[in-house]
Each structure stands twice: as C-alpha cells, then as structure tokens.
C-alpha cells in the first residue's frame, strides 16, 4: 500500500490509514513460507502519521492470523500474532545521515509517498516467533513411541533411571551378580 504523504508535507497534522497486506508469498505451496507457518488471510495494518512542526512520527499496529504445528508435539495450532511499531518518517535527504544500524527506526519517503509493504514483511519475519508451542507446558512426544504425552502417557519411560544414578545401578547389578556367584 502506497500512502500519499503530500498533504502532510504541505502542512497537514495527521494522516490515518487502514489496509490489508497480502501474505500470499508465505502460502504453503510456495515453500517460502515462514518457519513452517502459513498465513491464511492478509495482514491487517492500521495506524497514523502525526506531523509536529515537520517532525513526522509513524505508529501502527499489525495483526495476522497464522496456522502452524506445535514445535514439540506437532499438534496443529491456529493463532494470531500482533505487533506495534513506531518509526520516524524521514525524507531521502535526511536518510543519508542516518547511521546504518539505526535505519530500522525510520521509514523513508519516496516521491512524496511511503510504501510500507516490504518493511512490514521484514518486520514480521524478524519478530515472528521461531517456535510456537500449543501450550507453555506442552509435554511433547515420547522419543521412543512417538505418542503425544499431552493426551496419554506411555509405558516407554517406566523402567528409566535417572542417568546420574546409572553408575550406582551398575554397581548394584555387579553386587547382585557377585552374590549369585557365591550361591
Ligand atoms: Zn504441543
Ligand atoms: Zn512412549
């Protein structure tokens, strides 16, 4: 979406906006989708630019629905992700003086307008969690039988011994077998 900033540049104090940004590029059949997450509907973006004596500040909120699987138990998850952003609006001339590492704090006006699409996509890629869990205490899958331990427990772990105790178990077994030998 291209926002026309000419009214602000000629003295208006406020511009509000509200638009949808397509996330087709992350659909499941493009293989480019983000961290195994797909976005079934467009990103919703709304915000404002205020102009205070020539200093322009952009504030916006974005939200996006996603579907993915739990990073531990592989259960499907649908959720929504939201983010608030605040950036200084700078002209191209000003942009030349901005140190590279601070460029993230700015959006740059080009030909009297702002195109936020690429920046919003980049922001989503940066901020979207790389791992999503179905719940904080998800128990995951049994490493032996693959069953989800959230729904039922399995018998695989029953005979397990704390690995730190293994040396003692070996010792006990040895004592046992020594004892057997004496019989
Ligand atoms: Zn899970
Ligand atoms: Zn198991």
mmCIF file of C-alpha atoms and ligand atoms in Angstrom:
data_model
loop_
_atom_site.group_PDB
_atom_site.id
_atom_site.type_symbol
_atom_site.label_atom_id
_atom_site.label_comp_id
_atom_site.label_asym_id
_atom_site.label_seq_id
_atom_site.Cartn_x
_atom_site.Cartn_y
_atom_site.Cartn_z
ATOM 1 C CA UNK A 1 0.000 0.000 0.000
ATOM 2 C CA UNK A 2 1.378 3.380 -1.016
ATOM 3 C CA UNK A 3 0.492 6.176 1.408
ATOM 4 C CA UNK A 4 0.313 9.604 -0.163
ATOM 5 C CA UNK A 5 2.185 11.962 2.160
ATOM 6 C CA UNK A 6 1.777 15.150 0.132
ATOM 7 C CA UNK A 7 -0.954 16.538 2.425
ATOM 8 C CA UNK A 8 1.342 16.051 5.445
ATOM 9 C CA UNK A 9 4.305 17.513 3.595
ATOM 10 C CA UNK A 10 2.290 20.604 2.867
ATOM 11 C CA UNK A 11 1.220 21.110 6.477
ATOM 12 C CA UNK A 12 -1.496 18.620 7.470
ATOM 13 C CA UNK A 13 -1.080 17.373 11.030
ATOM 14 C CA UNK A 14 -2.497 13.878 10.806
ATOM 15 C CA UNK A 15 -2.878 11.014 8.376
ATOM 16 C CA UNK A 16 -4.639 7.828 9.412
ATOM 17 C CA UNK A 17 -4.594 4.614 7.423
ATOM 18 C CA UNK A 18 -6.006 1.156 7.486
ATOM 19 C CA UNK A 19 -5.239 -1.554 4.933
ATOM 20 C CA UNK A 20 -4.767 -5.244 4.309
ATOM 21 C CA UNK A 21 -1.438 -6.589 3.119
ATOM 22 C CA UNK A 22 -1.462 -9.854 1.216
ATOM 23 C CA UNK A 23 0.831 -12.555 2.585
ATOM 24 C CA UNK A 24 0.440 -14.873 -0.378
ATOM 25 C CA UNK A 25 4.187 -15.230 -0.558
ATOM 26 C CA UNK A 26 4.046 -17.296 2.635
ATOM 27 C CA UNK A 27 1.354 -19.654 1.449
ATOM 28 C CA UNK A 28 2.063 -23.318 1.927
ATOM 29 C CA UNK A 29 2.566 -24.092 -1.747
ATOM 30 C CA UNK A 30 5.301 -21.513 -2.265
ATOM 31 C CA UNK A 31 7.803 -23.282 0.034
ATOM 32 C CA UNK A 32 8.909 -19.788 1.088
ATOM 33 C CA UNK A 33 6.551 -19.776 3.996
ATOM 34 C CA UNK A 34 7.959 -18.581 7.250
ATOM 35 C CA UNK A 35 9.353 -21.146 9.747
ATOM 36 C CA UNK A 36 6.732 -23.680 8.707
ATOM 37 C CA UNK A 37 3.958 -21.196 9.381
ATOM 38 C CA UNK A 38 1.299 -20.244 6.881
ATOM 39 C CA UNK A 39 -0.888 -17.157 6.907
ATOM 40 C CA UNK A 40 -4.358 -17.919 5.588
ATOM 41 C CA UNK A 41 -5.520 -14.286 5.446
ATOM 42 C CA UNK A 42 -3.914 -10.892 4.763
ATOM 43 C CA UNK A 43 -2.075 -8.915 7.435
ATOM 44 C CA UNK A 44 -4.263 -6.191 8.944
ATOM 45 C CA UNK A 45 -2.481 -2.881 9.302
ATOM 46 C CA UNK A 46 -3.768 0.312 10.837
ATOM 47 C CA UNK A 47 -2.069 3.394 12.150
ATOM 48 C CA UNK A 48 -1.368 7.065 11.847
ATOM 49 C CA UNK A 49 1.306 9.537 10.989
ATOM 50 C CA UNK A 50 1.455 12.714 13.036
ATOM 51 C CA UNK A 51 3.206 15.837 11.863
ATOM 52 C CA UNK A 52 4.509 18.049 14.636
ATOM 53 C CA UNK A 53 6.196 21.082 13.127
ATOM 54 C CA UNK A 54 7.765 18.974 10.407
ATOM 55 C CA UNK A 55 8.690 16.014 12.632
ATOM 56 C CA UNK A 56 6.687 13.062 11.401
ATOM 57 C CA UNK A 57 6.072 10.015 13.524
ATOM 58 C CA UNK A 58 4.503 6.803 12.275
ATOM 59 C CA UNK A 59 2.735 4.499 14.722
ATOM 60 C CA UNK A 60 0.979 1.373 13.582
ATOM 61 C CA UNK A 61 -0.397 -1.950 14.705
ATOM 62 C CA UNK A 62 -0.332 -5.048 12.612
ATOM 63 C CA UNK A 63 -2.045 -8.340 13.228
ATOM 64 C CA UNK A 64 -2.047 -11.563 11.331
ATOM 65 C CA UNK A 65 -3.695 -14.969 11.702
ATOM 66 C CA UNK A 66 -1.442 -17.971 11.309
ATOM 67 C CA UNK A 67 -1.598 -21.715 11.262
ATOM 68 C CA UNK A 68 1.254 -23.992 12.146
ATOM 69 C CA UNK A 69 2.081 -27.011 14.292
ATOM 70 C CA UNK A 70 3.373 -27.128 17.856
ATOM 71 C CA UNK A 71 7.176 -27.253 17.867
ATOM 72 C CA UNK A 72 7.092 -30.047 20.479
ATOM 73 C CA UNK A 73 4.047 -32.231 19.873
ATOM 74 C CA UNK A 74 3.222 -31.342 16.237
ATOM 75 C CA UNK A 75 -0.413 -30.658 17.123
ATOM 76 C CA UNK A 76 -1.975 -28.130 14.682
ATOM 77 C CA UNK A 77 -2.244 -24.597 16.074
ATOM 78 C CA UNK A 78 -4.209 -21.615 14.833
ATOM 79 C CA UNK A 79 -3.433 -18.281 16.379
ATOM 80 C CA UNK A 80 -2.972 -14.632 15.777
ATOM 81 C CA UNK A 81 0.126 -12.516 16.120
ATOM 82 C CA UNK A 82 0.137 -8.769 16.732
ATOM 83 C CA UNK A 83 2.830 -6.144 16.821
ATOM 84 C CA UNK A 84 3.009 -2.397 17.441
ATOM 85 C CA UNK A 85 5.568 -0.290 15.645
ATOM 86 C CA UNK A 86 6.788 3.259 15.940
ATOM 87 C CA UNK A 87 9.071 4.852 13.352
ATOM 88 C CA UNK A 88 10.287 8.259 12.385
ATOM 89 C CA UNK A 89 9.332 9.342 8.899
ATOM 90 C CA UNK A 90 12.370 10.768 7.127
ATOM 91 C CA UNK A 91 12.934 12.368 3.767
ATOM 92 C CA UNK A 92 15.515 10.898 1.411
ATOM 93 C CA UNK A 93 17.923 13.746 2.253
ATOM 94 C CA UNK A 94 17.663 13.023 5.960
ATOM 95 C CA UNK A 95 18.086 9.309 5.281
ATOM 96 C CA UNK A 96 21.652 9.841 4.089
ATOM 97 C CA UNK A 97 22.660 10.986 7.575
ATOM 98 C CA UNK A 98 21.083 8.072 9.414
ATOM 99 C CA UNK A 99 23.643 5.540 10.652
ATOM 100 C CA UNK A 100 23.129 2.100 9.126
ATOM 101 C CA UNK A 101 22.315 0.428 12.453
ATOM 102 C CA UNK A 102 19.518 2.902 13.148
ATOM 103 C CA UNK A 103 17.794 2.635 9.762
ATOM 104 C CA UNK A 104 15.306 0.225 11.330
ATOM 105 C CA UNK A 105 13.849 3.110 13.313
ATOM 106 C CA UNK A 106 12.955 5.020 10.168
ATOM 107 C CA UNK A 107 10.726 4.882 7.160
ATOM 108 C CA UNK A 108 11.851 6.848 4.156
ATOM 109 C CA UNK A 109 9.621 8.992 1.960
ATOM 110 C CA UNK A 110 9.976 8.337 -1.740
ATOM 111 C CA UNK A 111 8.344 10.582 -4.310
ATOM 112 C CA UNK A 112 6.039 12.094 -1.717
ATOM 113 C CA UNK A 113 4.753 8.740 -0.538
ATOM 114 C CA UNK A 114 5.536 5.829 1.744
ATOM 115 C CA UNK A 115 5.439 2.211 0.750
ATOM 116 C CA UNK A 116 5.396 0.173 3.933
ATOM 117 C CA UNK A 117 4.813 -3.273 2.433
ATOM 118 C CA UNK A 118 8.395 -4.525 2.301
ATOM 119 C CA UNK A 119 9.145 -3.137 5.736
ATOM 120 C CA UNK A 120 6.059 -4.775 7.240
ATOM 121 C CA UNK A 121 7.007 -8.118 5.750
ATOM 122 C CA UNK A 122 10.574 -7.774 7.051
ATOM 123 C CA UNK A 123 9.275 -6.839 10.471
ATOM 124 C CA UNK A 124 7.045 -9.889 10.504
ATOM 125 C CA UNK A 125 9.986 -12.109 9.526
ATOM 126 C CA UNK A 126 12.128 -10.620 12.287
ATOM 127 C CA UNK A 127 9.594 -10.645 15.094
ATOM 128 C CA UNK A 128 7.529 -13.723 14.420
ATOM 129 C CA UNK A 129 8.469 -16.411 16.973
ATOM 130 C CA UNK A 130 10.646 -19.152 15.515
ATOM 131 C CA UNK A 131 8.994 -21.753 17.740
ATOM 132 C CA UNK A 132 5.359 -21.871 18.756
ATOM 133 C CA UNK A 133 4.049 -24.262 21.393
ATOM 134 C CA UNK A 134 0.429 -25.405 21.800
ATOM 135 C CA UNK A 135 0.801 -24.523 25.481
ATOM 136 C CA UNK A 136 3.750 -23.449 27.623
ATOM 137 C CA UNK A 137 3.960 -26.782 29.400
ATOM 138 C CA UNK A 138 3.463 -28.964 26.332
ATOM 139 C CA UNK A 139 4.932 -32.369 27.146
ATOM 140 C CA UNK A 140 5.844 -33.152 23.562
ATOM 141 C CA UNK A 141 6.183 -36.555 22.007
ATOM 142 C CA UNK A 142 7.626 -39.683 23.563
ATOM 143 C CA UNK A 143 11.045 -40.057 21.922
ATOM 144 C CA UNK A 144 10.561 -43.833 21.727
ATOM 145 C CA UNK A 145 6.975 -44.463 20.627
ATOM 146 C CA UNK A 146 6.138 -41.013 19.227
ATOM 147 C CA UNK A 147 2.888 -40.746 21.182
ATOM 148 C CA UNK A 148 1.846 -37.257 22.323
ATOM 149 C CA UNK A 149 2.384 -37.199 26.070
ATOM 150 C CA UNK A 150 -0.225 -34.444 26.460
ATOM 151 C CA UNK A 151 -3.056 -36.880 25.886
ATOM 152 C CA UNK A 152 -1.844 -40.108 27.394
ATOM 153 C CA UNK A 153 1.270 -41.409 28.978
ATOM 154 C CA UNK A 154 3.012 -44.403 27.533
ATOM 155 C CA UNK A 155 4.945 -47.177 29.240
ATOM 156 C CA UNK A 156 8.217 -46.455 27.465
ATOM 157 C CA UNK A 157 9.760 -44.425 30.295
ATOM 158 C CA UNK A 158 8.709 -46.658 33.198
ATOM 159 C CA UNK A 159 11.982 -48.513 33.635
ATOM 160 C CA UNK A 160 14.068 -45.437 33.066
ATOM 161 C CA UNK A 161 16.576 -44.469 35.670
ATOM 162 C CA UNK A 162 17.986 -41.040 36.267
ATOM 163 C CA UNK A 163 21.176 -41.077 34.154
ATOM 164 C CA UNK A 164 23.132 -39.636 37.091
ATOM 165 C CA UNK A 165 22.322 -42.811 39.028
ATOM 166 C CA UNK A 166 23.487 -45.188 36.318
ATOM 167 C CA UNK A 167 26.956 -45.768 37.842
ATOM 168 C CA UNK A 168 25.290 -46.868 41.082
ATOM 169 C CA UNK A 169 22.917 -49.132 39.226
ATOM 170 C CA UNK A 170 25.872 -50.787 37.508
ATOM 171 C CA UNK A 171 27.480 -51.254 40.903
ATOM 172 C CA UNK A 172 24.310 -52.732 42.366
ATOM 173 C CA UNK A 173 23.936 -55.098 39.432
ATOM 174 C CA UNK A 174 27.524 -56.192 39.906
ATOM 175 C CA UNK A 175 26.983 -56.812 43.621
ATOM 176 C CA UNK A 176 23.886 -58.793 42.757
ATOM 177 C CA UNK A 177 25.684 -60.974 40.281
ATOM 178 C CA UNK A 178 28.654 -61.402 42.657
ATOM 179 C CA UNK A 179 26.166 -62.560 45.251
ATOM 180 C CA UNK A 180 24.709 -65.040 42.759
ATOM 181 C CA UNK A 181 28.148 -66.472 42.135
ATOM 182 C CA UNK A 182 28.585 -67.296 45.805
ATOM 183 C CA UNK A 183 25.465 -69.456 45.817
HETATM 184 ZN ZN1 LIG B 1 2.381 -29.172 21.908
HETATM 185 ZN ZN1 LIG B 2 6.387 -43.947 24.540
#
